[in-house]
């Protein structure tokens, strides 16, 4: 019995994480930048859903989606042309949209790309948005969050499957990341084994963006002392994700009990509630502070409220979340303004969150 090829091993790993039976009869939008990871994912999904003799043809579809940020001029246009030819090779529909080259900050780029994907999901009636994030991407995300300040759930990395957003209109859309167990080198090796091309983004070598610095400088330095650092961190991330999954029901209950209304977001003051909002707590009215467990649950519930409201999370560090929890428990100021122009006001019974309309110069 011969050993499977690197490409077959790669496809088997995708099948294990995301069986073709789950998406062959629904619509999938595949985000494809032209880089190795997204190209490998697209090729694998296209092959998995290809009609085969003697079997019922799949009733689903794949749409290839490429957002051209135009940050690199002709090179960016070359990426778009590459993705278009790749989609044509597999007979797939392709959608390409160009962004504003002047909007170079990470948040604007992410928001524009996200709006593009959301529009395609709705227009085509697709179920999944498939993204080619790898194990290395997940490790970089966790390190980035740690250095900015994050809670235990932030160290769980990105989920392999999650709703596109918490908004009710997006309840049918799921983001799928079936490559989180696969390393970047393994993915490239799989593509080389079938002589498949991809595009290299030269800007990934620039350390202007912090994520690139983590990739290009921090992780290689760590691996000089700990050669298997990425694999070890990935195992820790998986353990955190399992813990996060177990905590979800507690967070659901917290929001159900403490949220007075969703818009404007209004939460009960926890120093006015027996038990501080946590079942089983021996609450003392004069304690005026959250226990570490209560703080962890409250912060992750707040993150979910932010996500539902569509407010920016990137600039919210752990110290911001801690200050909000302090307000909920009756400490700290009665008013503050958080990143993203979110105003927080506390009255006798509740804490109210309102995001001001952005002011443009």
Short mmCIF file of C-alpha atoms in Angstrom, two decimals:
data_model
loop_
_atom_site.label_atom_id
_atom_site.label_comp_id
_atom_site.label_asym_id
_atom_site.label_seq_id
_atom_site.Cartn_x
_atom_site.Cartn_y
_atom_site.Cartn_z
CA UNK A 1 0.00 0.00 0.00
CA UNK A 2 1.50 3.31 -1.10
CA UNK A 3 1.58 6.34 1.13
CA UNK A 4 -0.76 9.19 0.19
CA UNK A 5 0.79 12.11 -1.65
CA UNK A 6 1.25 15.47 0.16
CA UNK A 7 -1.72 16.80 -1.79
CA UNK A 8 -3.91 13.86 -0.81
CA UNK A 9 -2.89 14.25 2.83
CA UNK A 10 -3.87 17.91 2.63
CA UNK A 11 -7.26 17.11 1.11
CA UNK A 12 -7.84 14.35 3.67
CA UNK A 13 -7.22 16.87 6.46
CA UNK A 14 -9.80 19.23 4.92
CA UNK A 15 -12.29 16.37 4.62
CA UNK A 16 -11.73 15.45 8.26
CA UNK A 17 -12.33 19.03 9.43
CA UNK A 18 -15.14 19.78 6.99
CA UNK A 19 -16.71 16.75 5.27
CA UNK A 20 -17.83 17.44 1.72
CA UNK A 21 -21.30 16.18 2.64
CA UNK A 22 -21.79 19.38 4.66
CA UNK A 23 -21.32 21.76 1.74
CA UNK A 24 -21.73 19.87 -1.56
CA UNK A 25 -25.42 20.77 -1.81
CA UNK A 26 -25.28 24.39 -0.61
CA UNK A 27 -23.55 27.55 -1.76
CA UNK A 28 -19.97 28.34 -0.72
CA UNK A 29 -18.19 31.64 -1.24
CA UNK A 30 -14.42 31.04 -1.15
CA UNK A 31 -12.29 34.06 -0.29
CA UNK A 32 -9.21 33.77 -2.50
CA UNK A 33 -6.37 36.29 -2.36
CA UNK A 34 -4.18 34.33 -4.77
CA UNK A 35 -1.82 33.33 -1.95
CA UNK A 36 -0.88 29.72 -1.25
CA UNK A 37 -3.35 29.09 1.57
CA UNK A 38 -6.49 30.30 -0.19
CA UNK A 39 -5.44 28.77 -3.51
CA UNK A 40 -4.96 25.37 -1.85
CA UNK A 41 -8.36 25.63 -0.17
CA UNK A 42 -10.10 26.59 -3.41
CA UNK A 43 -8.47 23.77 -5.36
CA UNK A 44 -9.39 21.22 -2.72
CA UNK A 45 -13.05 22.30 -2.50
CA UNK A 46 -13.37 22.45 -6.28
CA UNK A 47 -12.02 18.92 -6.62
CA UNK A 48 -14.18 17.60 -3.79
CA UNK A 49 -17.38 18.90 -5.39
CA UNK A 50 -16.53 17.91 -8.96
CA UNK A 51 -19.23 15.59 -10.42
CA UNK A 52 -18.12 11.97 -10.60
CA UNK A 53 -19.40 9.13 -12.72
CA UNK A 54 -21.91 6.93 -10.95
CA UNK A 55 -22.74 9.47 -8.25
CA UNK A 56 -25.48 12.06 -7.88
CA UNK A 57 -24.13 15.45 -8.97
CA UNK A 58 -23.86 17.99 -6.14
CA UNK A 59 -26.61 20.60 -6.12
CA UNK A 60 -24.50 23.29 -4.48
CA UNK A 61 -22.12 25.81 -6.01
CA UNK A 62 -18.85 27.60 -5.38
CA UNK A 63 -18.24 31.30 -5.96
CA UNK A 64 -14.65 32.56 -5.97
CA UNK A 65 -14.38 35.95 -4.26
CA UNK A 66 -11.36 38.25 -4.55
CA UNK A 67 -11.11 41.73 -3.04
CA UNK A 68 -8.42 43.83 -4.74
CA UNK A 69 -7.31 46.43 -2.21
CA UNK A 70 -5.05 47.97 -4.89
CA UNK A 71 -2.34 48.57 -2.30
CA UNK A 72 0.44 47.26 -4.58
CA UNK A 73 -0.54 48.68 -7.95
CA UNK A 74 0.21 46.30 -10.82
CA UNK A 75 1.04 43.47 -8.42
CA UNK A 76 -2.46 43.70 -6.91
CA UNK A 77 -4.01 43.66 -10.37
CA UNK A 78 -1.86 40.62 -11.15
CA UNK A 79 -3.31 38.84 -8.12
CA UNK A 80 -6.83 39.54 -9.38
CA UNK A 81 -5.99 38.25 -12.86
CA UNK A 82 -4.47 35.11 -11.36
CA UNK A 83 -7.60 34.40 -9.31
CA UNK A 84 -9.83 34.99 -12.33
CA UNK A 85 -7.84 32.48 -14.42
CA UNK A 86 -7.89 29.95 -11.58
CA UNK A 87 -11.68 30.21 -11.28
CA UNK A 88 -12.02 29.81 -15.04
CA UNK A 89 -9.82 26.70 -14.88
CA UNK A 90 -12.35 25.04 -12.59
CA UNK A 91 -15.41 26.50 -14.32
CA UNK A 92 -16.41 28.51 -11.25
CA UNK A 93 -18.13 31.86 -10.94
CA UNK A 94 -15.78 34.62 -9.84
CA UNK A 95 -16.48 37.98 -8.25
CA UNK A 96 -13.77 40.64 -8.01
CA UNK A 97 -14.15 44.02 -6.36
CA UNK A 98 -11.65 46.85 -6.08
CA UNK A 99 -11.16 48.91 -2.94
CA UNK A 100 -9.86 52.38 -2.25
CA UNK A 101 -6.08 52.28 -2.48
CA UNK A 102 -5.90 55.30 -0.17
CA UNK A 103 -7.56 53.43 2.72
CA UNK A 104 -4.47 51.51 3.82
CA UNK A 105 -5.14 50.96 7.50
CA UNK A 106 -5.88 47.38 8.58
CA UNK A 107 -9.32 48.07 9.99
CA UNK A 108 -10.63 49.81 6.85
CA UNK A 109 -9.25 47.04 4.64
CA UNK A 110 -10.85 44.38 6.80
CA UNK A 111 -14.20 46.16 6.91
CA UNK A 112 -14.29 46.66 3.13
CA UNK A 113 -13.42 43.03 2.49
CA UNK A 114 -16.00 41.86 5.03
CA UNK A 115 -18.74 43.98 3.44
CA UNK A 116 -17.83 42.50 0.04
CA UNK A 117 -18.13 38.94 1.35
CA UNK A 118 -21.42 39.71 3.13
CA UNK A 119 -22.89 41.12 -0.07
CA UNK A 120 -21.93 38.00 -2.03
CA UNK A 121 -23.35 35.63 0.58
CA UNK A 122 -26.70 37.39 0.39
CA UNK A 123 -26.76 37.91 -3.37
CA UNK A 124 -25.96 34.28 -4.19
CA UNK A 125 -27.87 32.78 -1.28
CA UNK A 126 -24.75 30.95 -0.11
CA UNK A 127 -24.44 29.18 3.23
CA UNK A 128 -20.69 29.31 3.85
CA UNK A 129 -17.83 31.75 3.54
CA UNK A 130 -14.71 29.57 3.32
CA UNK A 131 -11.40 31.19 4.33
CA UNK A 132 -7.90 29.76 4.11
CA UNK A 133 -6.55 30.58 7.55
CA UNK A 134 -3.87 28.15 8.68
CA UNK A 135 -2.48 26.96 12.01
CA UNK A 136 0.27 29.60 11.71
CA UNK A 137 -2.32 32.35 11.18
CA UNK A 138 -4.11 31.25 14.34
CA UNK A 139 -0.92 31.26 16.39
CA UNK A 140 -0.05 34.75 15.11
CA UNK A 141 -3.55 35.93 16.02
CA UNK A 142 -3.23 34.66 19.58
CA UNK A 143 0.22 36.22 20.06
CA UNK A 144 -1.10 39.52 18.70
CA UNK A 145 -4.03 39.45 21.12
CA UNK A 146 -1.80 38.54 24.05
CA UNK A 147 0.51 41.49 23.46
CA UNK A 148 -2.43 43.86 23.14
CA UNK A 149 -4.07 42.40 26.22
CA UNK A 150 -6.77 39.76 26.04
CA UNK A 151 -8.83 37.48 28.23
CA UNK A 152 -8.85 33.68 28.35
CA UNK A 153 -11.29 33.37 25.46
CA UNK A 154 -9.17 35.64 23.29
CA UNK A 155 -6.41 33.06 23.63
CA UNK A 156 -8.67 30.47 22.01
CA UNK A 157 -7.85 31.97 18.61
CA UNK A 158 -10.28 31.93 15.73
CA UNK A 159 -12.97 29.26 15.56
CA UNK A 160 -13.07 26.74 12.69
CA UNK A 161 -16.78 27.50 12.27
CA UNK A 162 -18.77 30.47 13.52
CA UNK A 163 -21.70 32.65 12.43
CA UNK A 164 -20.78 35.45 10.04
CA UNK A 165 -22.14 37.86 12.64
CA UNK A 166 -24.54 37.97 15.57
CA UNK A 167 -27.04 40.04 13.59
CA UNK A 168 -30.31 38.13 12.97
CA UNK A 169 -30.11 38.83 9.22
CA UNK A 170 -26.81 36.93 9.09
CA UNK A 171 -27.99 33.87 11.03
CA UNK A 172 -27.85 31.62 7.96
CA UNK A 173 -24.26 32.51 7.05
CA UNK A 174 -21.32 30.55 8.49
CA UNK A 175 -17.60 31.30 8.28
CA UNK A 176 -15.66 28.07 7.70
CA UNK A 177 -11.93 27.82 8.36
CA UNK A 178 -11.16 24.12 7.76
CA UNK A 179 -7.36 24.57 7.56
CA UNK A 180 -6.59 25.54 11.16
CA UNK A 181 -4.82 22.23 11.83
CA UNK A 182 -2.50 22.67 8.83
CA UNK A 183 0.85 24.47 8.89
CA UNK A 184 1.90 26.99 6.26
CA UNK A 185 4.83 24.85 5.11
CA UNK A 186 2.60 21.78 4.77
CA UNK A 187 0.15 23.72 2.61
CA UNK A 188 2.88 24.96 0.29
CA UNK A 189 4.39 21.50 0.09
CA UNK A 190 1.01 20.11 -0.97
CA UNK A 191 0.73 22.67 -3.77
CA UNK A 192 4.28 22.00 -4.97
CA UNK A 193 3.53 18.27 -5.13
CA UNK A 194 0.92 18.94 -7.86
CA UNK A 195 2.89 21.77 -9.53
CA UNK A 196 0.21 24.29 -8.59
CA UNK A 197 1.13 27.97 -8.69
CA UNK A 198 0.19 30.73 -6.29
CA UNK A 199 1.00 34.41 -5.83
CA UNK A 200 3.43 35.76 -3.24
CA UNK A 201 2.51 39.08 -1.65
CA UNK A 202 5.75 41.03 -1.26
CA UNK A 203 4.14 43.27 1.36
CA UNK A 204 4.07 40.29 3.74
CA UNK A 205 7.82 40.80 4.15
CA UNK A 206 7.31 44.33 5.44
CA UNK A 207 7.04 44.75 9.19
CA UNK A 208 4.88 47.87 8.92
CA UNK A 209 1.94 45.80 10.13
CA UNK A 210 2.35 44.21 13.57
CA UNK A 211 1.04 40.86 12.36
CA UNK A 212 3.89 40.75 9.83
CA UNK A 213 6.42 41.54 12.57
CA UNK A 214 5.09 38.61 14.59
CA UNK A 215 5.41 36.35 11.54
CA UNK A 216 8.77 37.60 10.28
CA UNK A 217 10.63 38.46 13.47
CA UNK A 218 9.04 37.20 16.68
CA UNK A 219 8.17 33.61 15.76
CA UNK A 220 11.52 32.88 14.02
CA UNK A 221 13.32 34.25 17.10
CA UNK A 222 11.22 32.03 19.37
CA UNK A 223 11.95 28.99 17.22
CA UNK A 224 15.70 29.46 17.58
CA UNK A 225 15.21 28.39 21.22
CA UNK A 226 12.02 26.35 20.86
CA UNK A 227 12.01 24.71 17.40
CA UNK A 228 8.43 23.47 17.75
CA UNK A 229 7.01 26.67 19.22
CA UNK A 230 4.23 27.08 16.65
CA UNK A 231 3.02 23.51 17.12
CA UNK A 232 3.15 23.85 20.91
CA UNK A 233 1.23 27.14 20.90
CA UNK A 234 -1.31 25.64 18.50
CA UNK A 235 -1.94 22.79 20.97
CA UNK A 236 -2.47 25.31 23.76
CA UNK A 237 -4.87 27.27 21.54
CA UNK A 238 -6.88 24.11 20.89
CA UNK A 239 -7.12 23.49 24.63
CA UNK A 240 -8.34 27.05 25.16
CA UNK A 241 -10.92 26.59 22.41
CA UNK A 242 -12.30 23.51 24.14
CA UNK A 243 -12.53 25.49 27.36
CA UNK A 244 -14.23 28.32 25.48
CA UNK A 245 -16.83 25.97 24.05
CA UNK A 246 -17.64 24.72 27.55
CA UNK A 247 -18.08 28.31 28.76
CA UNK A 248 -20.53 29.41 26.08
CA UNK A 249 -23.65 28.38 27.99
CA UNK A 250 -22.53 30.44 31.00
CA UNK A 251 -22.01 33.49 28.78
CA UNK A 252 -25.41 32.96 27.13
CA UNK A 253 -27.04 32.90 30.56
CA UNK A 254 -25.15 36.02 31.67
CA UNK A 255 -26.38 38.03 28.67
CA UNK A 256 -29.92 36.72 29.04
CA UNK A 257 -30.00 37.74 32.70
CA UNK A 258 -28.13 41.07 32.58
CA UNK A 259 -29.12 42.64 29.27
CA UNK A 260 -32.09 44.99 29.63
CA UNK A 261 -32.17 45.96 25.97
CA UNK A 262 -29.98 45.49 22.92
CA UNK A 263 -30.27 49.00 21.42
CA UNK A 264 -29.01 51.03 23.04
CA UNK A 265 -27.08 48.31 24.81
CA UNK A 266 -28.20 48.44 28.44
CA UNK A 267 -26.90 46.13 31.17
CA UNK A 268 -28.02 45.86 34.78
CA UNK A 269 -25.64 47.10 37.45
CA UNK A 270 -24.21 43.97 38.99
CA UNK A 271 -23.75 45.58 42.39
CA UNK A 272 -27.55 45.87 42.51
CA UNK A 273 -28.10 42.15 41.90
CA UNK A 274 -27.78 39.41 44.46
CA UNK A 275 -24.96 37.09 43.44
CA UNK A 276 -23.36 39.69 41.20
CA UNK A 277 -25.01 38.14 38.17
CA UNK A 278 -23.40 34.75 38.76
CA UNK A 279 -25.39 31.71 39.91
CA UNK A 280 -24.32 30.34 43.27
CA UNK A 281 -22.23 33.29 44.38
CA UNK A 282 -22.26 34.12 48.09
CA UNK A 283 -22.73 37.81 47.37
CA UNK A 284 -21.74 40.41 49.94
CA UNK A 285 -23.20 43.83 49.19
CA UNK A 286 -20.09 45.64 50.35
CA UNK A 287 -17.61 43.63 48.28
CA UNK A 288 -17.92 45.98 45.31
CA UNK A 289 -15.68 43.90 43.03
CA UNK A 290 -15.85 40.98 40.67
CA UNK A 291 -14.07 37.74 41.42
CA UNK A 292 -11.62 36.58 38.72
CA UNK A 293 -14.19 34.07 37.41
CA UNK A 294 -16.95 36.69 37.32
CA UNK A 295 -14.69 39.15 35.54
CA UNK A 296 -13.73 36.57 32.91
CA UNK A 297 -17.38 35.74 32.16
CA UNK A 298 -18.43 39.41 32.11
CA UNK A 299 -15.63 40.39 29.72
CA UNK A 300 -16.42 37.62 27.26
CA UNK A 301 -20.13 38.49 27.42
CA UNK A 302 -19.23 42.11 26.67
CA UNK A 303 -17.14 41.00 23.69
CA UNK A 304 -20.14 39.17 22.33
CA UNK A 305 -22.34 42.26 22.81
CA UNK A 306 -19.73 44.30 20.90
CA UNK A 307 -19.70 41.73 18.12
CA UNK A 308 -23.48 41.73 17.86
CA UNK A 309 -23.55 45.51 17.68
CA UNK A 310 -20.86 45.58 14.98
CA UNK A 311 -18.60 47.79 17.11
CA UNK A 312 -14.82 47.71 16.57
CA UNK A 313 -13.02 45.23 18.80
CA UNK A 314 -9.47 45.72 17.57
CA UNK A 315 -8.55 48.66 19.85
CA UNK A 316 -10.32 47.30 22.92
CA UNK A 317 -7.55 46.04 25.18
CA UNK A 318 -7.94 44.07 28.39
CA UNK A 319 -7.70 47.23 30.49
CA UNK A 320 -10.73 48.69 28.65
CA UNK A 321 -12.84 45.61 29.36
CA UNK A 322 -11.69 45.61 32.99
CA UNK A 323 -12.81 49.23 33.42
CA UNK A 324 -16.26 48.42 32.06
CA UNK A 325 -16.61 45.47 34.43
CA UNK A 326 -15.56 47.76 37.27
CA UNK A 327 -18.37 50.14 36.30
CA UNK A 328 -20.88 47.28 36.21
CA UNK A 329 -19.88 46.36 39.77
CA UNK A 330 -20.31 49.92 41.03
CA UNK A 331 -16.68 51.03 40.98
CA UNK A 332 -14.74 53.45 38.83
CA UNK A 333 -16.26 56.46 37.05
CA UNK A 334 -19.90 56.98 36.14
CA UNK A 335 -18.95 57.77 32.53
CA UNK A 336 -16.17 57.00 30.10
CA UNK A 337 -15.54 56.82 26.36
CA UNK A 338 -14.09 53.65 24.84
CA UNK A 339 -12.24 53.12 21.54
CA UNK A 340 -14.60 53.27 18.60
CA UNK A 341 -16.41 56.27 20.13
CA UNK A 342 -18.51 54.11 22.45
CA UNK A 343 -19.84 56.22 25.33
CA UNK A 344 -20.60 54.43 28.60
CA UNK A 345 -22.89 55.98 31.20
CA UNK A 346 -23.95 54.54 34.55
CA UNK A 347 -27.13 55.48 36.41
CA UNK A 348 -28.71 54.07 39.56
CA UNK A 349 -29.87 50.82 37.98
CA UNK A 350 -28.00 50.19 34.73
CA UNK A 351 -25.01 50.89 32.49
CA UNK A 352 -25.84 52.19 29.01
CA UNK A 353 -23.56 51.95 25.94
CA UNK A 354 -24.05 54.23 22.93
CA UNK A 355 -21.76 54.49 19.94
CA UNK A 356 -21.53 57.99 18.52
CA UNK A 357 -21.65 58.47 14.77
CA UNK A 358 -18.11 58.77 13.44
CA UNK A 359 -17.02 62.31 12.65
CA UNK A 360 -15.18 62.72 9.39
CA UNK A 361 -12.86 65.70 8.76
#
